[in-house]
Coordinates of C-alpha atoms in Angstrom, one line a residue:
M1 CA 84.5 94.6 86.2
Q2 CA 88.3 94.3 86.8
T3 CA 90.0 96.0 89.7
S4 CA 91.9 98.3 87.4
D5 CA 88.6 99.5 85.8
K6 CA 87.1 100.2 89.2
L7 CA 90.2 102.2 90.3
L8 CA 90.0 104.1 87.0
L9 CA 86.4 105.2 87.8
L10 CA 87.6 106.3 91.2
R11 CA 90.6 108.2 89.9
N12 CA 88.4 110.0 87.3
K13 CA 86.1 111.2 90.1
M14 CA 89.2 112.3 92.2
V15 CA 90.4 114.4 89.3
E16 CA 86.9 115.9 88.9
L17 CA 86.8 117.0 92.6
G18 CA 90.5 118.0 92.9
I19 CA 91.4 115.1 95.2
D20 CA 94.9 113.7 95.2
A21 CA 94.3 110.6 97.3
C22 CA 91.4 108.6 98.7
I23 CA 91.4 106.5 101.9
I24 CA 88.8 103.7 101.9
P25 CA 88.5 101.8 105.2
S26 CA 86.5 98.7 106.0
G27 CA 83.8 100.3 108.1
D28 CA 80.2 101.5 107.8
P29 CA 78.5 104.4 109.6
H30 CA 78.2 102.1 112.6
L31 CA 81.9 101.2 112.5
S32 CA 81.0 97.5 112.3
E33 CA 83.6 94.9 112.0
Y34 CA 81.4 93.0 109.6
P35 CA 79.4 95.5 107.5
S36 CA 76.5 94.5 105.3
Q37 CA 77.1 94.3 101.5
H38 CA 75.9 97.9 101.1
W39 CA 79.0 99.2 102.8
K40 CA 81.7 96.7 101.5
I41 CA 83.2 99.5 99.4
R42 CA 86.8 98.5 100.0
E43 CA 86.0 94.9 99.1
W44 CA 84.2 96.0 95.9
L45 CA 87.2 98.1 94.8
S46 CA 90.0 95.8 95.8
A47 CA 88.5 92.3 95.8
F48 CA 90.1 91.7 99.2
T49 CA 87.4 90.1 101.4
G50 CA 89.2 90.2 104.8
S51 CA 87.4 92.0 107.7
A52 CA 90.3 94.3 108.4
G53 CA 92.1 96.4 105.9
T54 CA 92.4 99.9 104.4
L55 CA 92.7 100.8 100.7
V56 CA 94.5 104.0 99.7
V57 CA 94.4 105.2 96.1
T58 CA 96.4 108.0 94.5
A59 CA 96.5 109.2 90.9
E60 CA 99.3 106.7 90.1
E61 CA 99.4 104.1 92.9
A62 CA 97.2 102.0 95.2
G63 CA 98.0 100.1 98.4
L64 CA 96.1 97.8 100.7
W65 CA 97.1 97.7 104.4
T66 CA 96.2 94.7 106.5
D67 CA 97.5 92.8 109.5
S68 CA 99.2 89.4 109.8
R69 CA 95.9 87.5 110.0
Y70 CA 95.2 88.3 106.4
F71 CA 98.6 88.4 104.7
L72 CA 98.2 85.1 102.8
Q73 CA 94.6 85.8 102.0
A74 CA 95.4 89.3 100.6
E75 CA 98.2 87.8 98.5
D76 CA 95.7 85.4 96.9
E77 CA 92.9 87.9 96.4
L78 CA 94.6 91.2 95.3
D79 CA 95.4 92.1 91.7
T80 CA 99.0 92.9 92.5
Q81 CA 99.4 94.7 89.2
S82 CA 96.9 97.3 90.4
I83 CA 97.3 97.3 94.2
T84 CA 100.4 96.8 96.4
L85 CA 100.1 94.8 99.6
F86 CA 101.5 96.5 102.7
K87 CA 101.9 94.1 105.6
E88 CA 101.2 96.0 108.8
G89 CA 103.6 95.4 111.6
E90 CA 106.5 94.1 109.5
K91 CA 109.8 95.7 109.6
G92 CA 110.2 98.6 107.2
V93 CA 106.5 98.7 106.2
P94 CA 105.2 102.3 106.5
Q95 CA 101.7 103.1 107.8
Y96 CA 99.4 104.4 105.1
T97 CA 99.7 108.0 106.5
E98 CA 103.5 107.8 106.3
W99 CA 103.2 106.4 102.8
L100 CA 100.9 109.3 101.8
C101 CA 103.4 111.8 103.3
E102 CA 106.1 110.3 101.1
V103 CA 104.2 110.1 97.8
L104 CA 102.1 113.4 98.0
M105 CA 103.2 117.0 97.8
P106 CA 102.5 119.6 100.4
G107 CA 99.1 121.2 99.8
S108 CA 97.6 117.9 98.5
R109 CA 94.0 116.9 99.4
V110 CA 93.2 113.5 100.8
A111 CA 89.5 112.4 101.0
V112 CA 87.9 109.9 103.4
N113 CA 84.2 109.4 104.0
G114 CA 83.8 110.7 107.6
A115 CA 80.9 108.3 108.1
T116 CA 83.2 105.3 107.8
V117 CA 86.0 106.4 110.2
S118 CA 85.9 106.9 114.0
V119 CA 86.5 110.2 115.6
S120 CA 89.8 108.8 117.0
L121 CA 91.0 107.6 113.7
L122 CA 90.2 110.8 111.8
R123 CA 92.1 112.8 114.4
K124 CA 95.1 110.5 114.0
I125 CA 95.0 110.7 110.2
T126 CA 94.6 114.5 110.3
R127 CA 97.5 114.9 112.8
E128 CA 99.9 112.8 110.8
L129 CA 99.1 114.3 107.4
R130 CA 99.3 117.8 108.8
K131 CA 103.0 117.3 109.4
E132 CA 103.6 117.5 105.7
Q133 CA 100.9 120.1 105.1
I134 CA 98.5 117.7 103.5
Q135 CA 94.8 118.4 104.0
I136 CA 92.2 115.8 104.9
D137 CA 88.6 116.2 103.6
S138 CA 86.0 114.0 105.4
S139 CA 82.9 115.4 103.7
V140 CA 83.1 113.6 100.4
T141 CA 82.0 110.1 99.3
L142 CA 84.1 109.4 96.3
A143 CA 84.3 105.6 96.5
E144 CA 80.6 105.2 97.2
D145 CA 79.7 107.4 94.3
V146 CA 81.4 105.3 91.7
W147 CA 80.0 102.0 92.8
E148 CA 77.6 100.9 90.1
A149 CA 74.7 98.6 91.1
R150 CA 75.4 99.0 94.8
P151 CA 73.3 96.8 97.0
P152 CA 70.7 98.6 99.1
I153 CA 70.7 98.9 102.9
P154 CA 68.9 95.7 104.3
D155 CA 65.4 96.2 105.6
N156 CA 64.9 92.9 107.3
T157 CA 62.4 92.7 110.1
V158 CA 63.6 93.1 113.7
I159 CA 62.9 90.3 116.2
I160 CA 62.4 90.3 120.0
H161 CA 65.1 88.8 122.3
D162 CA 63.1 87.5 125.2
D163 CA 63.9 88.5 128.8
K164 CA 64.3 84.9 129.8
W165 CA 67.5 84.8 127.7
S166 CA 68.8 88.3 128.5
G167 CA 68.0 88.3 132.2
Q168 CA 67.0 92.0 132.2
S169 CA 64.2 93.8 130.6
R170 CA 64.6 96.8 128.3
A171 CA 63.3 99.1 131.1
E172 CA 65.9 97.7 133.5
K173 CA 68.7 98.2 131.1
L174 CA 67.6 101.8 130.4
E175 CA 67.5 102.4 134.2
M176 CA 71.1 101.1 134.5
L177 CA 72.2 103.3 131.7
R178 CA 70.5 106.4 133.1
R179 CA 72.2 105.8 136.5
E180 CA 75.5 106.0 134.7
M181 CA 74.4 109.2 132.9
K182 CA 73.2 110.8 136.1
R183 CA 76.4 110.0 137.9
D184 CA 78.5 111.7 135.2
G185 CA 76.1 114.6 134.6
V186 CA 75.4 113.4 131.0
T187 CA 72.1 114.6 129.4
H188 CA 72.4 112.9 126.0
Y189 CA 73.9 109.5 125.3
I190 CA 74.5 108.7 121.6
T191 CA 75.4 105.4 120.1
A192 CA 75.7 104.1 116.5
A193 CA 77.1 100.7 117.4
L194 CA 74.6 98.0 116.2
D195 CA 75.4 95.5 119.0
E196 CA 74.9 98.2 121.7
I197 CA 71.5 99.1 120.3
A198 CA 70.4 95.5 120.0
W199 CA 71.6 94.7 123.6
L200 CA 69.9 97.8 125.2
L201 CA 66.5 97.2 123.5
N202 CA 66.5 93.4 123.7
L203 CA 66.0 93.2 120.0
R204 CA 67.9 91.3 117.3
G205 CA 68.0 91.3 113.5
T206 CA 69.4 89.7 110.4
D207 CA 70.8 92.7 108.5
V208 CA 74.4 91.5 108.8
P209 CA 75.5 87.9 108.0
Y210 CA 76.5 86.1 111.3
N211 CA 75.8 89.1 113.5
P212 CA 72.1 89.3 114.8
V213 CA 71.9 93.0 114.5
F214 CA 69.9 95.6 112.6
H215 CA 70.7 99.1 111.2
A216 CA 69.7 101.9 113.6
F217 CA 71.0 104.8 115.6
L218 CA 70.0 105.6 119.2
M219 CA 69.9 108.7 121.4
V220 CA 69.0 108.3 125.1
E221 CA 67.8 111.3 127.2
F222 CA 66.3 111.2 130.7
G223 CA 62.8 111.8 129.4
T224 CA 62.8 109.7 126.2
V225 CA 64.7 107.4 123.9
K226 CA 64.9 108.1 120.2
L227 CA 65.5 105.2 117.9
F228 CA 66.4 106.0 114.3
I229 CA 65.4 103.1 112.1
N230 CA 63.5 102.2 108.9
P231 CA 60.0 101.8 110.5
H232 CA 59.3 98.9 108.1
K233 CA 61.7 96.8 110.1
L234 CA 59.4 97.0 113.1
T235 CA 56.4 94.8 113.5
A236 CA 53.2 96.3 115.1
Q237 CA 53.9 94.3 118.3
I238 CA 57.5 95.6 118.6
A239 CA 56.4 99.2 117.9
R240 CA 53.8 99.0 120.7
K241 CA 56.4 97.6 123.1
L242 CA 58.9 100.3 122.3
D243 CA 56.2 103.0 122.7
G244 CA 55.3 101.5 126.1
D245 CA 58.9 102.1 127.2
D246 CA 58.9 105.7 125.9
I247 CA 61.0 104.9 122.9
R248 CA 60.2 107.2 120.0
V249 CA 60.9 106.0 116.4
S250 CA 62.3 108.3 113.8
L251 CA 63.6 107.7 110.3
Y252 CA 67.1 106.2 110.0
E253 CA 68.3 108.9 107.6
N254 CA 67.2 111.7 109.8
F255 CA 69.6 111.0 112.6
E256 CA 72.2 113.6 111.9
A257 CA 69.5 116.3 111.4
H258 CA 68.2 115.5 114.9
L259 CA 71.7 115.8 116.4
K260 CA 71.9 119.4 115.2
E261 CA 68.9 120.2 117.3
I262 CA 70.5 119.1 120.6
P263 CA 70.5 122.2 122.9
D264 CA 73.7 124.1 123.5
D265 CA 73.7 123.4 127.2
A266 CA 73.5 119.7 126.8
S267 CA 76.3 117.3 128.0
V268 CA 76.7 114.6 125.3
L269 CA 78.5 111.3 125.9
L270 CA 80.4 109.9 122.9
D271 CA 82.8 107.0 122.5
P272 CA 85.4 108.4 120.1
D273 CA 86.3 104.9 119.1
R274 CA 82.8 103.8 118.3
I275 CA 81.2 107.0 116.9
N276 CA 82.0 108.1 113.3
S277 CA 83.3 111.6 112.6
S278 CA 80.3 112.7 110.6
I279 CA 78.1 112.1 113.7
Y280 CA 80.5 114.0 115.8
A281 CA 80.5 116.9 113.4
S282 CA 76.7 117.1 113.5
I283 CA 76.6 117.8 117.2
P284 CA 76.3 121.6 117.9
P285 CA 79.8 122.9 118.8
K286 CA 78.6 124.6 122.0
C287 CA 77.5 121.3 123.6
T288 CA 79.7 119.7 126.2
K289 CA 81.2 116.6 124.6
R290 CA 82.3 114.0 127.1
E291 CA 84.5 111.3 125.5
Q292 CA 85.0 107.9 127.1
T293 CA 84.3 104.2 126.6
S294 CA 80.6 103.7 125.9
Y295 CA 78.5 102.9 128.9
I296 CA 76.8 100.1 127.0
T297 CA 80.1 98.6 125.9
S298 CA 81.1 98.2 129.5
L299 CA 77.6 97.1 130.7
K300 CA 77.0 94.3 128.2
A301 CA 80.6 92.9 128.6
R302 CA 79.8 91.9 132.2
K303 CA 77.3 89.0 131.6
N304 CA 74.6 88.7 134.3
D305 CA 73.8 85.4 136.1
T306 CA 71.0 84.6 133.7
E307 CA 73.2 85.1 130.6
I308 CA 76.0 83.0 132.1
A309 CA 73.6 80.2 133.0
N310 CA 72.1 80.3 129.5
L311 CA 75.5 80.3 127.9
K312 CA 76.6 77.3 129.8
K313 CA 73.5 75.4 128.6
T314 CA 74.2 76.6 125.1
L315 CA 77.8 75.4 125.2
I316 CA 76.6 71.9 126.2
N317 CA 74.5 71.9 123.0
D318 CA 77.4 73.3 121.0
G319 CA 79.7 70.6 122.5
L320 CA 77.3 67.9 121.4
A321 CA 77.4 69.3 117.8
M322 CA 81.2 69.3 117.9
V323 CA 81.3 65.7 119.1
H324 CA 79.1 64.5 116.3
F325 CA 81.2 66.5 113.8
L326 CA 84.6 65.3 115.1
K327 CA 83.4 61.6 115.1
W328 CA 81.9 62.0 111.6
L329 CA 85.2 63.5 110.4
E330 CA 87.3 60.7 111.9
D331 CA 85.0 58.0 110.4
K332 CA 84.6 59.5 106.9
V333 CA 88.0 61.0 106.0
G334 CA 89.6 58.7 103.5
E335 CA 86.3 56.9 102.7
G336 CA 84.6 59.6 100.6
E337 CA 84.9 62.9 99.0
I338 CA 85.2 65.2 102.0
T339 CA 86.4 68.7 101.3
E340 CA 87.0 71.8 103.4
M341 CA 83.6 73.2 102.2
S342 CA 81.6 70.0 102.8
A343 CA 83.1 69.6 106.2
A344 CA 82.1 73.1 107.1
E345 CA 78.5 72.5 105.8
T346 CA 78.3 69.2 107.8
L347 CA 79.4 71.0 111.0
K348 CA 76.7 73.6 110.4
S349 CA 74.1 70.8 110.0
F350 CA 75.1 69.3 113.4
R351 CA 74.7 72.7 115.0
A352 CA 71.4 73.3 113.3
A353 CA 70.0 70.2 115.0
Q354 CA 70.6 71.7 118.4
P355 CA 67.9 73.6 120.3
E356 CA 67.6 77.4 119.9
F357 CA 70.1 77.5 117.0
V358 CA 69.8 80.6 114.9
G359 CA 72.8 80.5 112.6
E360 CA 76.6 80.5 112.5
S361 CA 78.5 83.2 114.4
F362 CA 81.0 83.7 111.6
R363 CA 82.0 81.9 108.4
T364 CA 83.6 78.7 109.4
I365 CA 87.4 78.6 109.0
S366 CA 87.9 75.1 107.5
G367 CA 91.6 74.8 106.7
Y368 CA 93.4 71.6 105.7
A369 CA 97.2 71.3 105.6
E370 CA 98.7 74.6 104.5
H371 CA 95.3 76.4 104.5
G372 CA 95.3 76.1 108.2
A373 CA 98.3 78.5 108.3
I374 CA 96.0 81.2 106.9
V375 CA 94.6 82.6 110.1
H376 CA 91.3 83.8 108.7
Y377 CA 91.2 81.4 105.8
S378 CA 87.9 81.6 103.8
V379 CA 87.4 78.6 101.6
S380 CA 86.1 79.1 98.1
N381 CA 85.3 77.0 95.1
E382 CA 88.8 77.8 93.8
T383 CA 90.7 76.9 97.0
N384 CA 88.5 74.0 98.2
R385 CA 90.8 71.1 99.1
K386 CA 89.9 67.5 99.7
L387 CA 90.7 66.2 103.1
K388 CA 93.0 63.2 103.2
P389 CA 93.8 60.7 106.0
E390 CA 97.0 62.5 106.8
G391 CA 98.2 65.9 108.0
L392 CA 96.4 68.5 110.2
Y393 CA 93.0 70.0 109.8
L394 CA 92.1 73.3 111.7
V395 CA 88.4 74.2 112.1
D396 CA 87.4 77.5 113.8
S397 CA 83.6 77.8 114.0
G398 CA 80.8 79.1 116.2
G399 CA 77.0 79.3 116.5
Q400 CA 74.5 81.9 117.3
Y401 CA 71.9 80.6 119.7
K402 CA 69.2 82.4 121.6
G403 CA 71.0 81.4 124.7
G404 CA 74.4 82.8 123.6
T405 CA 77.2 83.0 121.1
T406 CA 79.9 80.3 120.7
D407 CA 83.4 80.3 119.2
I408 CA 85.7 77.3 119.2
T409 CA 88.8 76.1 117.4
R410 CA 90.1 72.6 117.3
T411 CA 93.1 71.2 115.4
V412 CA 93.0 67.5 114.6
A413 CA 95.3 65.0 113.1
L414 CA 93.7 63.2 110.2
G415 CA 96.4 60.6 110.0
K416 CA 100.2 60.7 109.8
F417 CA 101.6 64.2 110.5
P418 CA 105.1 65.9 110.7
K419 CA 107.1 65.3 113.9
Q420 CA 107.5 69.0 114.2
A421 CA 103.7 69.4 114.5
K422 CA 103.7 67.4 117.7
T423 CA 106.0 69.9 119.4
D424 CA 104.2 72.9 118.0
Y425 CA 100.8 71.6 119.1
T426 CA 102.0 70.8 122.6
L427 CA 103.5 74.3 123.0
V428 CA 100.2 75.8 121.9
L429 CA 98.4 73.6 124.4
K430 CA 100.8 74.7 127.2
G431 CA 100.0 78.3 126.5
H432 CA 96.3 77.6 126.4
I433 CA 96.5 75.8 129.8
A434 CA 98.6 78.6 131.3
L435 CA 96.0 81.2 130.5
A436 CA 93.1 79.0 131.6
C437 CA 94.8 78.5 135.0
A438 CA 95.7 82.2 135.5
V439 CA 95.0 83.7 138.9
F440 CA 95.4 87.5 139.0
P441 CA 94.5 90.5 141.1
Q442 CA 91.5 92.6 140.3
G443 CA 92.6 95.5 138.1
T444 CA 94.6 93.3 135.8
R445 CA 94.4 94.1 132.1
G446 CA 94.5 91.7 129.1
V447 CA 98.0 92.8 128.2
H448 CA 99.3 91.5 131.5
L449 CA 97.9 88.0 130.8
D450 CA 98.9 87.7 127.2
I451 CA 102.4 86.5 127.9
L452 CA 101.1 83.4 129.7
A453 CA 99.8 82.0 126.4
R454 CA 103.0 82.9 124.5
E455 CA 105.8 82.0 126.9
A456 CA 106.2 78.3 126.0
L457 CA 106.2 79.3 122.3
W458 CA 108.7 82.1 122.8
R459 CA 111.1 79.7 124.5
H460 CA 111.2 77.7 121.3
G461 CA 111.5 80.8 119.0
L462 CA 107.8 80.6 118.0
N463 CA 105.0 83.2 118.1
Y464 CA 101.7 84.1 116.5
G465 CA 100.5 87.4 115.1
H466 CA 96.9 87.6 116.3
G467 CA 95.6 88.4 119.8
T468 CA 95.1 85.7 122.4
G469 CA 91.6 86.5 123.4
H470 CA 88.6 88.7 122.5
G471 CA 85.4 89.4 124.3
I472 CA 82.3 87.6 123.0
G473 CA 78.7 88.8 122.8
F474 CA 75.6 87.2 124.1
F475 CA 73.6 86.2 121.0
L476 CA 75.5 89.2 119.5
N477 CA 78.8 89.8 117.8
V478 CA 81.4 87.1 118.1
H479 CA 84.0 89.8 118.6
E480 CA 83.1 92.1 121.4
G481 CA 84.9 94.7 123.5
P482 CA 86.0 96.4 125.5
Q483 CA 88.4 93.7 126.9
S484 CA 91.0 91.9 124.9
I485 CA 94.0 89.7 125.7
R486 CA 96.8 90.7 123.4
P487 CA 100.3 92.4 123.5
Q488 CA 98.8 95.8 122.9
D489 CA 97.4 97.5 126.0
N490 CA 93.9 99.0 125.6
G491 CA 93.7 100.1 129.3
I492 CA 90.7 97.8 130.0
E493 CA 90.6 95.7 133.1
I494 CA 89.3 92.1 133.1
E495 CA 86.1 92.2 135.2
P496 CA 83.9 89.5 136.7
G497 CA 81.3 88.3 134.2
M498 CA 83.4 89.0 131.1
V499 CA 83.5 86.1 128.6
S500 CA 86.6 85.9 126.4
S501 CA 88.3 83.5 124.1
N502 CA 91.5 81.7 124.9
E503 CA 93.1 80.9 121.5
P504 CA 96.9 80.7 121.2
G505 CA 98.3 79.2 118.0
V506 CA 101.2 78.7 115.7
Y507 CA 101.3 78.8 111.9
R508 CA 103.9 77.4 109.5
R509 CA 103.4 78.9 106.0
G510 CA 102.9 76.2 103.4
E511 CA 102.6 73.5 106.0
Y512 CA 99.9 73.7 108.6
G513 CA 98.2 75.9 111.3
I514 CA 97.5 75.0 114.9
R515 CA 95.1 76.8 117.2
I516 CA 93.2 75.6 120.3
E517 CA 90.3 77.9 121.4
N518 CA 87.9 77.7 124.3
L519 CA 85.7 80.4 125.9
I520 CA 86.6 81.5 129.5
L521 CA 84.6 83.3 132.1
A522 CA 86.3 85.8 134.5
K523 CA 85.2 85.4 138.1
V524 CA 86.3 86.2 141.6
K525 CA 88.4 83.5 143.2
Q526 CA 89.0 84.9 146.7
E527 CA 89.3 87.9 148.9
S528 CA 92.3 88.4 151.1
E529 CA 94.1 91.2 153.0
F530 CA 96.0 91.8 149.8
G531 CA 92.9 92.4 147.7
T532 CA 90.5 90.6 145.4
F533 CA 91.9 87.9 143.2
M534 CA 90.3 86.5 140.1
E535 CA 90.5 83.4 137.9
F536 CA 89.0 82.0 134.7
E537 CA 86.4 79.2 134.4
T538 CA 86.7 77.3 131.1
L539 CA 83.2 77.1 129.6
T540 CA 83.7 75.3 126.3
L541 CA 83.0 71.5 126.3
C542 CA 84.7 69.6 123.5
P543 CA 87.6 67.1 123.5
I544 CA 91.1 68.4 122.5
D545 CA 93.0 66.0 120.2
K546 CA 95.4 63.9 122.3
T547 CA 97.3 62.3 119.4
L548 CA 99.2 65.5 118.7
I549 CA 100.5 65.8 122.3
D550 CA 104.1 65.2 123.3
K551 CA 103.4 64.4 127.0
S552 CA 107.1 64.8 127.9
L553 CA 106.7 68.5 127.3
L554 CA 103.9 68.9 129.8
T555 CA 104.3 69.4 133.5
Q556 CA 102.3 67.3 136.0
Q557 CA 100.1 70.3 136.7
E558 CA 99.4 70.7 133.0
C559 CA 98.5 67.0 132.6
E560 CA 96.2 67.3 135.6
W561 CA 94.4 70.3 134.0
F562 CA 94.1 68.5 130.7
N563 CA 92.7 65.3 132.4
N564 CA 90.3 67.3 134.6
Y565 CA 89.1 69.3 131.6
H566 CA 88.4 66.1 129.7
A567 CA 86.6 64.5 132.6
G568 CA 84.4 67.6 132.8
V569 CA 83.7 67.3 129.1
Y570 CA 82.7 63.7 129.4
N571 CA 80.5 64.2 132.4
A572 CA 78.6 67.0 130.8
L573 CA 78.1 65.5 127.4
A574 CA 78.0 61.7 127.8
P575 CA 74.5 61.5 129.3
L576 CA 73.1 63.3 126.3
L577 CA 74.8 61.1 123.7
D578 CA 73.8 57.7 122.2
E579 CA 76.0 54.7 123.0
E580 CA 78.1 55.0 119.9
H581 CA 79.1 58.6 120.4
R582 CA 79.4 58.1 124.2
N583 CA 82.0 55.4 123.7
W584 CA 83.8 57.5 121.2
L585 CA 83.9 60.4 123.6
K586 CA 85.0 58.2 126.5
E587 CA 88.1 57.2 124.5
K588 CA 88.8 60.7 123.3
T589 CA 88.6 62.1 126.9
S590 CA 90.5 59.3 128.6
A591 CA 93.4 60.4 130.8
L592 CA 96.9 61.1 129.4

């Protein structure tokens, strides 16, 4: 069915219900970054497959709002005769609420499914539309109702995540959580975030591609824990273990009904950014609602000693896979038919050969030449390009292992490349090194550190549109909060034990993209009379292409960091490689 036909179905339903516009976000009832197929409603309507974007449909027009990571992808995927692309953040581009205020009359009704928007977002939409006397109705499910042959909610079996990986038992985590609740006088803790539920219960699943989570809701009280899930997902063994920890299982679809039974004198903790507005509306109005960052979001971001030790072992294995891949790439490009897709599949096969590998942590971004400039490029049969022994190739990939989640980007020269690329690459490397070497007082937020990764680029009139760093889960979602390193301040301090990415880049449309990404661990460096100071430890182990470096642009300190990093890569990986790969790695990690 064509995009125009799908939009016609939606518009007919809008007329039937007296709705003048419909907002269709990317989320599911759990506000997941990557929802299962059942909730990819925006994608079904618009054909845009990016993970971030909002579709807005009126009787006459439709628009898709997305950020700079997806501009080129959206241009390729959208039917521009039916949907206009609005590039968020660009000068003169209105937000979708501003656009609705321009195209709708006062008294108009706008629909959004309250189960797919957070409490915070619905409040923002309501506040901005109210200025023009436009009503918002979050109780209807227009877009979902017109989706024919909609895929069902997955009912895959849940699996146990052993304590030897997590470092803490389910009971210990519940005790930590209840200490937080007791301190704040909270009687009921509610979460719908799939990664939070998986972390707290030491369980994992396969409901969502690349993210080892399962569909469920959770309510924690001092006497009991209530897990709302399709019971068919639980094995008899897991059900017994949950029962032993006083965790009661109820039906997934009964969650909101149970919320309505919370006593009026309860104090309920909710994260307004991670709880959907339908859940919020189901809680009795007389309850005390405490709104703040979710306890579990903060607890799981600070990796414990066992998780850190396991992640370091995992990154050795991931580094071995990357070495095999990069050598294979160097040997084979120009000899055979290597494409973006086949390269990604080969990299996956090298990871699959490593111990405790479960799957990829996201779909590999395998971008050759101008495709590397598409920040979240997703190769398809239609766009698949052959790799030639020239130009730049960007590969952003990661693995899900029982011992942790990985995320790494390398940009490599496949042969002759533009002179400009050498300068661009070296400036990106300078930014990467500056963040890796940061020393900062405790209490520093990501926004304070972001400039370190951009300053060298800014001095040459260059920049990039995405964030510099995101948190990363432990055998969980590859993008994890609450911390981030980006120009926008989210108020979250960088704390010891947090693992983040370090990934500055630069992208020249129609030419190439450059990004260098490692994972970094925040840790205490020293205590002094002036307070506690922190630093980052780089965890990722993989050579960084030297052929693209203009050494004249690097300081002595930057060269020393680079050489020390490569020495560490060689010392960690070489003993585990055969002679052929060891010799290759020795050359790739030799000093500048």
